[in-house]
Short mmCIF file of C-alpha atoms in Angstrom, two decimals:
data_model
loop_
_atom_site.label_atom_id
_atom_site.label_comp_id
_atom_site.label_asym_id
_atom_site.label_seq_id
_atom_site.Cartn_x
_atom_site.Cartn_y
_atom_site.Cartn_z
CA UNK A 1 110.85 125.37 212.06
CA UNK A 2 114.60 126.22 211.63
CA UNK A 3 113.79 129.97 211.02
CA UNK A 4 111.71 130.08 214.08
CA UNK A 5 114.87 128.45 216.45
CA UNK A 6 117.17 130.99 214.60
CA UNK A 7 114.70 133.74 215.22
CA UNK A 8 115.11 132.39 219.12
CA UNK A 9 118.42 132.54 219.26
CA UNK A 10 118.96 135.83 217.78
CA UNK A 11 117.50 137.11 221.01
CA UNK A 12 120.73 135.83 223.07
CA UNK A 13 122.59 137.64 225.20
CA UNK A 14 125.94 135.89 223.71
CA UNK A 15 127.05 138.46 220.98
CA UNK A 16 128.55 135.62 219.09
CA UNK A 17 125.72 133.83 218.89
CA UNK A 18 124.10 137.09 217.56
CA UNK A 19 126.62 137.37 215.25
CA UNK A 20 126.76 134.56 213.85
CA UNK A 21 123.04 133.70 213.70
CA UNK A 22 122.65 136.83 212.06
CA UNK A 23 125.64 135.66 209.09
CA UNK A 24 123.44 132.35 209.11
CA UNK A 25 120.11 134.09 208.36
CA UNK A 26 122.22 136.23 205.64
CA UNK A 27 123.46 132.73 204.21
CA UNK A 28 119.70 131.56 203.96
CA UNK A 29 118.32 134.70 202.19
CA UNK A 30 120.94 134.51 199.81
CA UNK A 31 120.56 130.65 198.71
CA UNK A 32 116.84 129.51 199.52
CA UNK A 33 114.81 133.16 198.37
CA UNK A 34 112.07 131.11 197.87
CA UNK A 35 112.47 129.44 201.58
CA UNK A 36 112.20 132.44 203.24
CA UNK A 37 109.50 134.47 201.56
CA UNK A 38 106.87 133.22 204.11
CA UNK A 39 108.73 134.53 206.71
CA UNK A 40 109.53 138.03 205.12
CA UNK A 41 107.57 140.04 207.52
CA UNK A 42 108.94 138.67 210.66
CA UNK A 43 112.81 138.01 209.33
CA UNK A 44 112.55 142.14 208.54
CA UNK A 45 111.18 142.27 212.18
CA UNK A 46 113.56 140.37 213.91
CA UNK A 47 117.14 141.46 211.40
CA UNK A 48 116.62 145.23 212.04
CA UNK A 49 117.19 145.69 215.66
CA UNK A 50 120.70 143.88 215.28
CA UNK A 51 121.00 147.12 213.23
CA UNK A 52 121.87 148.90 216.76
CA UNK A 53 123.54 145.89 218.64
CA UNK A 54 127.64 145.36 218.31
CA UNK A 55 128.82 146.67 215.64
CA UNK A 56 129.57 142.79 214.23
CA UNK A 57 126.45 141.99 214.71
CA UNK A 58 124.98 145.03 213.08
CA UNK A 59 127.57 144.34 210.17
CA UNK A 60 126.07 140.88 209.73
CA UNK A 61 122.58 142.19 209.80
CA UNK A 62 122.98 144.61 206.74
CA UNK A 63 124.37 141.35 205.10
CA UNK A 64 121.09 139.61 205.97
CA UNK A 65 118.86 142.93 204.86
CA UNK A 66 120.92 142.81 201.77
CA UNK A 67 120.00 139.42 200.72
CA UNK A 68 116.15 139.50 201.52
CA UNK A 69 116.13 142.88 199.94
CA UNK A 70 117.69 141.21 196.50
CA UNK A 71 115.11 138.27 197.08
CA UNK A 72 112.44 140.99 195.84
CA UNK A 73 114.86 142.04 193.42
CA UNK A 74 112.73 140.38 190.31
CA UNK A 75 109.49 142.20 191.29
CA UNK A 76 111.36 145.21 191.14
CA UNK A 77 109.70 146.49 187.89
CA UNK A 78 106.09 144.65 189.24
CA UNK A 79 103.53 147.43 190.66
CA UNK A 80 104.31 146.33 194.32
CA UNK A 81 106.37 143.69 196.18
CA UNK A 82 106.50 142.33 200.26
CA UNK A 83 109.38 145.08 200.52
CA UNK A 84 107.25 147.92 199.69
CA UNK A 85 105.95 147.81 203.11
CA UNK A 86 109.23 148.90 204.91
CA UNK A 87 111.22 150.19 201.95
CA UNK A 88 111.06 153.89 203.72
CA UNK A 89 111.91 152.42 207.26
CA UNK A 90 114.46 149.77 206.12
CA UNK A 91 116.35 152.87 204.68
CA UNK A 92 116.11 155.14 207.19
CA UNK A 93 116.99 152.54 209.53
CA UNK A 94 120.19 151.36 208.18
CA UNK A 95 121.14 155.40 207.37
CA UNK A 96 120.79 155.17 211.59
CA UNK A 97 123.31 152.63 211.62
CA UNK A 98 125.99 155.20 210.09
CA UNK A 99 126.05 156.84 213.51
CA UNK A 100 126.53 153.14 215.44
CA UNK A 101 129.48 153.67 218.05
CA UNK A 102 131.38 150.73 216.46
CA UNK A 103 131.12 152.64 212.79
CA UNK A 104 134.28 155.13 213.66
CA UNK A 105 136.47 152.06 214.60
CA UNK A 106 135.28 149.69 211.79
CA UNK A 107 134.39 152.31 209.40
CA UNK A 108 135.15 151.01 206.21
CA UNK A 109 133.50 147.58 206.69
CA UNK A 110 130.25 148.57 208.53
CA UNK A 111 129.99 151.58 206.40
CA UNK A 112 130.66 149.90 203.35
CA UNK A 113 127.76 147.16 204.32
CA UNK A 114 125.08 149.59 205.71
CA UNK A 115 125.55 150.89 202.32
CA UNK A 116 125.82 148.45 200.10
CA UNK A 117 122.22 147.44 201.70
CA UNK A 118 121.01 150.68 201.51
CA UNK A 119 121.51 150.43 197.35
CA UNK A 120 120.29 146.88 197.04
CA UNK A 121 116.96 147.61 198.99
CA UNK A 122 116.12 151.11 196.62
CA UNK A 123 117.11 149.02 193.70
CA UNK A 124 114.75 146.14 194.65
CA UNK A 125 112.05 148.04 195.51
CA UNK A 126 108.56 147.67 193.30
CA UNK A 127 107.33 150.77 191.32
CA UNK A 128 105.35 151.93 194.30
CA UNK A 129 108.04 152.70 195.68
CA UNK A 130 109.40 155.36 193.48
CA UNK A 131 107.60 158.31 195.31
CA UNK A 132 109.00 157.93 198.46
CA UNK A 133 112.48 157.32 196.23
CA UNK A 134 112.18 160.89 195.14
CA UNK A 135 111.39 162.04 198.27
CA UNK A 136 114.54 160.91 199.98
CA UNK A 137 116.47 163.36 197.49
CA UNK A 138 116.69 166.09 199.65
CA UNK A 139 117.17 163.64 202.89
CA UNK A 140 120.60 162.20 201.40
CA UNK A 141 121.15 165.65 199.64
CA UNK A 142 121.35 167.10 203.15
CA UNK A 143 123.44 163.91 204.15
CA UNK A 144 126.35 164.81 201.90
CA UNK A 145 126.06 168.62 202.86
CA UNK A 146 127.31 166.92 206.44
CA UNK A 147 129.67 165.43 205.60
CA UNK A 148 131.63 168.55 204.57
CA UNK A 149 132.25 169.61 208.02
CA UNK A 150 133.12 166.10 209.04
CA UNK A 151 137.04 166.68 210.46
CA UNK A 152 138.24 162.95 209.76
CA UNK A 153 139.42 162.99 206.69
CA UNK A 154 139.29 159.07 205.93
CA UNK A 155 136.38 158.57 207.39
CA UNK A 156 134.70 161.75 205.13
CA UNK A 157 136.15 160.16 201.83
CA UNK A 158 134.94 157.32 202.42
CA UNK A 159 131.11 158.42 203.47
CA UNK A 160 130.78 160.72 200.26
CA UNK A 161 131.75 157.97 198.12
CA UNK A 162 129.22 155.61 199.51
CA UNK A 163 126.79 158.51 199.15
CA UNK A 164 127.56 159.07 195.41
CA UNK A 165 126.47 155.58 195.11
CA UNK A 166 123.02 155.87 196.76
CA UNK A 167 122.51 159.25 194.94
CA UNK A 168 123.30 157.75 191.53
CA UNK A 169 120.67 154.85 192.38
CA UNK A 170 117.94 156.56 193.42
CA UNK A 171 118.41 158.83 190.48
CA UNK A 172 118.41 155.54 188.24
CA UNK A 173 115.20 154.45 189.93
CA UNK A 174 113.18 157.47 189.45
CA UNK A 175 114.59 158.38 186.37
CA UNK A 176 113.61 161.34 184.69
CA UNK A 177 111.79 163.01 188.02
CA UNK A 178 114.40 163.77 189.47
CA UNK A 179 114.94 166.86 187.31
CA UNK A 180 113.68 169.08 189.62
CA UNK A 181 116.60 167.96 192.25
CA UNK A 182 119.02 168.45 189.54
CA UNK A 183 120.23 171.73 190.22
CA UNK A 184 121.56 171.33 194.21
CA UNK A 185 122.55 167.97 193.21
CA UNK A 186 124.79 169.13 190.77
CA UNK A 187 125.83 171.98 192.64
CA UNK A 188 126.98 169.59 195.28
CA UNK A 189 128.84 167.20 192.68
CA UNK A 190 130.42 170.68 191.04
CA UNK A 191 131.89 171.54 194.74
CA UNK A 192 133.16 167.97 195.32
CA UNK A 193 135.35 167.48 192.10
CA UNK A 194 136.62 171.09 193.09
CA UNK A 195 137.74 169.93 196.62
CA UNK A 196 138.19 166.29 196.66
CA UNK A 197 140.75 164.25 194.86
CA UNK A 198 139.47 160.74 195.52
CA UNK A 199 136.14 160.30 194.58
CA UNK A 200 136.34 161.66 190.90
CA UNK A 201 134.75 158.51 189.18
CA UNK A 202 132.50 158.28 191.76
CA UNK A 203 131.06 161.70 191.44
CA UNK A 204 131.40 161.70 187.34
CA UNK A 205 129.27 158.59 187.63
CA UNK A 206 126.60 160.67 189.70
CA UNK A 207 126.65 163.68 186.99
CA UNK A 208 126.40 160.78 183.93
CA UNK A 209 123.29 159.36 185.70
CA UNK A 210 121.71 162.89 185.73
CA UNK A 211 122.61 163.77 182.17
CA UNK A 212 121.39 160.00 181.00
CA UNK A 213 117.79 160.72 183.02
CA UNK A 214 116.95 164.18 181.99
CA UNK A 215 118.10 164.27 178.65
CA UNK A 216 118.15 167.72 176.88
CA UNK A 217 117.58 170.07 180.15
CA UNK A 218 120.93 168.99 181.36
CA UNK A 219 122.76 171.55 179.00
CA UNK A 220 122.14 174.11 181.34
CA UNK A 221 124.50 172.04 183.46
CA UNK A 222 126.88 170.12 181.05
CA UNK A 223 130.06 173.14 180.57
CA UNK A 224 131.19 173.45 183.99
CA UNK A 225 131.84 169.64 184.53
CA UNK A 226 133.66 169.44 181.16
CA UNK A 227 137.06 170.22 182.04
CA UNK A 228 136.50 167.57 185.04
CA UNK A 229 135.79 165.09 182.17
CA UNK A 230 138.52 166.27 179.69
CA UNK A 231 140.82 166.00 182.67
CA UNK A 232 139.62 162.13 183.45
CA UNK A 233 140.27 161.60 179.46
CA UNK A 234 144.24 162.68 180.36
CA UNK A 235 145.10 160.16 182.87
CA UNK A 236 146.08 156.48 183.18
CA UNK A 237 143.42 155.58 186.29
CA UNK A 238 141.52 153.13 184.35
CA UNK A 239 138.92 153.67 186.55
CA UNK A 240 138.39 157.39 185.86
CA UNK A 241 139.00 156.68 182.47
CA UNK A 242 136.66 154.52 181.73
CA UNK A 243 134.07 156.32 183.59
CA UNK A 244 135.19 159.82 181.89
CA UNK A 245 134.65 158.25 178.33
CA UNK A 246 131.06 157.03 179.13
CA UNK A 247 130.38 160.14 180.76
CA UNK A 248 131.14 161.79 177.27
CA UNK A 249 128.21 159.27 175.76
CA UNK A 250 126.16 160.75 178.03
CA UNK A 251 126.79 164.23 177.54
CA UNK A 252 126.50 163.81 173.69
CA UNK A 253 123.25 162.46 174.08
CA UNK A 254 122.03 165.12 176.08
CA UNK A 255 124.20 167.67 174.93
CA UNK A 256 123.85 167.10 171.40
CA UNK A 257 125.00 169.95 169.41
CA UNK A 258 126.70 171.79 172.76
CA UNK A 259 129.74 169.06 172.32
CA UNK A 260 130.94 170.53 169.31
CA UNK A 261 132.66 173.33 171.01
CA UNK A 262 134.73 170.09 172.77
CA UNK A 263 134.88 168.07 169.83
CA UNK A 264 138.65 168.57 168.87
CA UNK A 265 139.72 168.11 172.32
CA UNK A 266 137.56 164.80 173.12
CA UNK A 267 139.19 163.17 169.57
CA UNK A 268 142.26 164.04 170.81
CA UNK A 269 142.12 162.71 173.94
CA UNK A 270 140.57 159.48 172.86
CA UNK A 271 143.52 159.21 169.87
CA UNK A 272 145.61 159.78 172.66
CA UNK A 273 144.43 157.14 174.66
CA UNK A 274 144.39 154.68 172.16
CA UNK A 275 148.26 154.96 171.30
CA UNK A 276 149.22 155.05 175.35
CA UNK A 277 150.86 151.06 175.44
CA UNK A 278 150.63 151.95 179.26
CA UNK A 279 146.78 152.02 179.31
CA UNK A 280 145.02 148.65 179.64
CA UNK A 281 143.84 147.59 176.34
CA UNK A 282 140.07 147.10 178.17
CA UNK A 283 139.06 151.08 177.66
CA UNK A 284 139.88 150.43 173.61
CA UNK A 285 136.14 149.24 173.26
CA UNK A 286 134.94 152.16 174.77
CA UNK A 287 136.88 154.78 173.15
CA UNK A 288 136.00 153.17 169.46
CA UNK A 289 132.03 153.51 171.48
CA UNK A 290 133.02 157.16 172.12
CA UNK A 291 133.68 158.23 168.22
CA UNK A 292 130.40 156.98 167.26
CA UNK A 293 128.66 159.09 170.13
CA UNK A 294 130.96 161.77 169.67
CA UNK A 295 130.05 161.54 165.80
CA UNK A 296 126.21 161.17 165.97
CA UNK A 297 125.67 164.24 168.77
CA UNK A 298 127.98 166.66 166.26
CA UNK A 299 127.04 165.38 162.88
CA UNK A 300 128.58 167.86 160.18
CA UNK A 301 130.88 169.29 161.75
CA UNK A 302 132.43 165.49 162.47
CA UNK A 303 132.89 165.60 159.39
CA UNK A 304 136.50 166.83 159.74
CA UNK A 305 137.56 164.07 161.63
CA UNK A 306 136.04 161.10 159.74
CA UNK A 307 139.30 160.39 157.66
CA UNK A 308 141.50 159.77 161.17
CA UNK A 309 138.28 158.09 162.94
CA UNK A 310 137.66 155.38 159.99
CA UNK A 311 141.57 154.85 160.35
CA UNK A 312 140.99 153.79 163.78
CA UNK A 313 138.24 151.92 163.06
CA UNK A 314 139.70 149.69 160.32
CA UNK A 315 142.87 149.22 162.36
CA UNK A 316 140.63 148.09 165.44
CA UNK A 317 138.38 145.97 162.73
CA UNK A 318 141.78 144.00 162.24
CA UNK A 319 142.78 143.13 165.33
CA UNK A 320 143.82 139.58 164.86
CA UNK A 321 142.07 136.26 166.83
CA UNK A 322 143.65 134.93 169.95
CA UNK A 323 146.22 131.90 168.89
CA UNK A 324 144.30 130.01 171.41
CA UNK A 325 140.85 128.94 171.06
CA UNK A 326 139.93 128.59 174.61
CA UNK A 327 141.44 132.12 174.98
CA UNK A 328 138.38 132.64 175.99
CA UNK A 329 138.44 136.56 177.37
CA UNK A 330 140.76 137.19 174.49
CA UNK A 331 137.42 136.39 172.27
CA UNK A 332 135.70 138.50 174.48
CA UNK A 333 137.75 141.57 173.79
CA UNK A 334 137.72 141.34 170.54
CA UNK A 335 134.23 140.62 170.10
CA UNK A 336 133.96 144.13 172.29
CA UNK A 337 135.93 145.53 169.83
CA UNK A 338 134.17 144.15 166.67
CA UNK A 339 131.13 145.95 167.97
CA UNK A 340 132.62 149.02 169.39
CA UNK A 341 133.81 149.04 165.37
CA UNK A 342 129.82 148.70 164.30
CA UNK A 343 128.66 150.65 166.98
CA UNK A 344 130.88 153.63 165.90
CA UNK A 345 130.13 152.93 161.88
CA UNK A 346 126.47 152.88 162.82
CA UNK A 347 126.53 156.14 164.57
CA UNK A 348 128.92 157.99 161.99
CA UNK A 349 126.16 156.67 158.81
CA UNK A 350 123.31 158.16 161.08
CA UNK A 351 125.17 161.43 161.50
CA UNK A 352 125.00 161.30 157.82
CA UNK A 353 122.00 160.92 157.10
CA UNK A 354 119.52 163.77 155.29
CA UNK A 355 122.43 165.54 154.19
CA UNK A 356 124.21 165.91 150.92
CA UNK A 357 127.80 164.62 152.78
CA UNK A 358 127.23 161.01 152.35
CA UNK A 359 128.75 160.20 149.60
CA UNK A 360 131.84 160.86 151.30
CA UNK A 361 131.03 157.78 153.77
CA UNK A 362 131.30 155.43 150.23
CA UNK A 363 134.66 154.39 150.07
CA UNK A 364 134.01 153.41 153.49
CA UNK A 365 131.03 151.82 153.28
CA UNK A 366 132.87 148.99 150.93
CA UNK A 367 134.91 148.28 153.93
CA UNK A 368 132.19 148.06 156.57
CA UNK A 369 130.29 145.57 154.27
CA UNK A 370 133.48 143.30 153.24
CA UNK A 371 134.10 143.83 157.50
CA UNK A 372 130.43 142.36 158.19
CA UNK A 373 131.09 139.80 155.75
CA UNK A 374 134.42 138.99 157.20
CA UNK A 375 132.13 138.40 160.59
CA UNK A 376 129.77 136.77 159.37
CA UNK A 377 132.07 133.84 157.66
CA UNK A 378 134.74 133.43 160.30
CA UNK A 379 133.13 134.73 163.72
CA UNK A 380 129.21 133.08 163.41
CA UNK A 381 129.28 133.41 167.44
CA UNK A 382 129.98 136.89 167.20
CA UNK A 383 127.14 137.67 164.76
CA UNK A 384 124.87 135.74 166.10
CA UNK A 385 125.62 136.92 169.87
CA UNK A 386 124.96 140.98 168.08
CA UNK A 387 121.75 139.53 166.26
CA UNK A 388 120.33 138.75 169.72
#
């Protein structure tokens, strides 16, 4: 068979042909999943050892262990899959690969692969997998301790950002076990946004992840990373930004009443944001998001800002249509918006709700109805897209 003669040639001596077989066995696993099922055992076999060939060749083989790995990728919430058997040694195999000779030279592309495979095989791995997911914590805990001392500057940027990532998806994966990690995890995240200036949304992303999994115990945590956050909320990085908003969903669903001693800073960061011209228009959605979660996690006391938050909310509920009908991410944004608006209305109502403040909601209320009506008779694809 084809895979068989690949498999062959894999073994030359060329490193061309290596390299390029090993791009051509990529190719296959990421087109014909079903093709090369049969062969999973032996492709797994025969891919890994390229791992610890030239470093183009080892680049090419975390391509192919990235595709194979996403061809288990829909049995990922099944009780076990083919990857299951060398999930643990897959990992630990490419995490070899970091120290390949030809990773200092072509850092940022074999780094960023081995990685990029490393994520795609923890997120594709069946539900058996999940205790061996929570016992790598302290392996890649350790990991980023290391790279501390590391003296290349570049080179330690990049690896702690590529860490974050792994971190944040095995802490996705095993969800709400990973509480018991929490502590030196954060501790570690804490002393990165103290000394590093460059990974900020990918470190905020790794503390949202932690709040979002372990819910209420992560107010023990949540002050000192606040003025990390507050500072995200000040700056034009859309990147940060973005991330820094969401991260203030998730600390308002953990957090819940601990936000209110933030609660006049976060509005006026997010009014803030929304009047910057210079910010792209793409982080209004969220921030509209961000009043509802803000609302719902400080009920009452929100209460004081509801007359400038409904403001924004009927100004953003008017945003006019794109001229153009094929305008089609124009539609897009402000079908965001539209339910950023609903989202935040929805969340304000249930902050409302058992207490003797909601009649002052009722004036409003006219507004949100005539607004869903509005929908309803001139945007069916928008109400139909929220129905489902």
């Amino acid at each position: 068979s084809i895979m068989e003669l690949l498999f062959k040639i894999l073994k030359s001596d060329n490193v061309y042909v290596k390299e390029t077989t090993a791009w051509t066995i990529g190719r296959i696993c990421e087109f014909h999943s079903g093709t090369i099922m049969p062969h999973f055992n032996i492709l797994l076999e025969q891919i890994v050892p390229c791992l610890r060939d030239s470093w183009s060749v080892a680049n090419n083989g975390c391509f192919a262990i990235y595709h194979l790995a996403n061809a288990c990728s829909e049995a990922s919430i099944n009780p076990t899959s083919p990857l299951t058997k060398y999930y643990g040694h897959l990992i630990m195999a490419l995490m070899e690969a970091v120290n390949h000779p030809g990773a200092a030279e072509n850092s940022p592309i074999l780094l960023s692969s081995i990685f990029e495979a490393i994520t795609k095989v923890i997120k594709s791995g069946a539900e058996d997998t999940i205790p061996l997911s929570l016992e790598m914590f302290p392996f890649f805990l350790e990991k980023m301790k290391a790279t501390f001392e590391i003296p290349n500057k570049e080179l330690r940027i990049q690896l702690q950002g590529l860490l974050c990532n792994v971190i944040m998806t095995l802490t996705n994966k095993v969800k709400d076990l990973m509480a018991s990690y929490a502590a030196p995890l954060l501790e570690i995240c804490l002393h990165l946004l103290k000394t590093v200036k460059h990974i900020e949304e990918d470190v905020l992303m790794v503390v949202g992840s932690v709040a979002a999994e372990i819910g209420e115990e992560f107010v023990n945590f949540m002050h000192p990373f606040m003025p990390f956050v507050l500072h995200g909320l000040e700056g034009e990085e859309l990147t940060l930004l973005v991330v820094s908003i969401g991260i203030i969903g998730d600390f308002c669903r953990s957090g819940k009443q601990e936000i209110n001693k933030y609660g006049d800073q976060i509005v006026d960061s997010f009014l803030k944001i929304l009047k910057n011209q210079e910010i792209d228009n793409i982080v209004q959605p969220h921030v509209l998001s961000g009043f509802g979660d803000l609302a719902n996690a400080m009920g009452m006391p929100f209460e004081q800002h509801l007359p400038v938050v409904c403001a924004v909310l009927q100004a953003a509920a008017k945003t006019s249509k794109p001229e153009d009908p094929e305008d089609y991410e124009g539609f897009e944004h402000l079908y965001a918006i539209y339910s950023a608006v609903f989202d935040a209305y929805t969340c304000i109502l249930q902050s409302l709700l058992g207490t003797e403040r909601g009649v002052i909601f009722k004036e409003e209320a006219v507004f949100v109805v005539n607004f869903l009506i509005y929908c309803m008779e001139n945007d069916p694809t928008f109400v139909s897209t929220e129905q489902s």
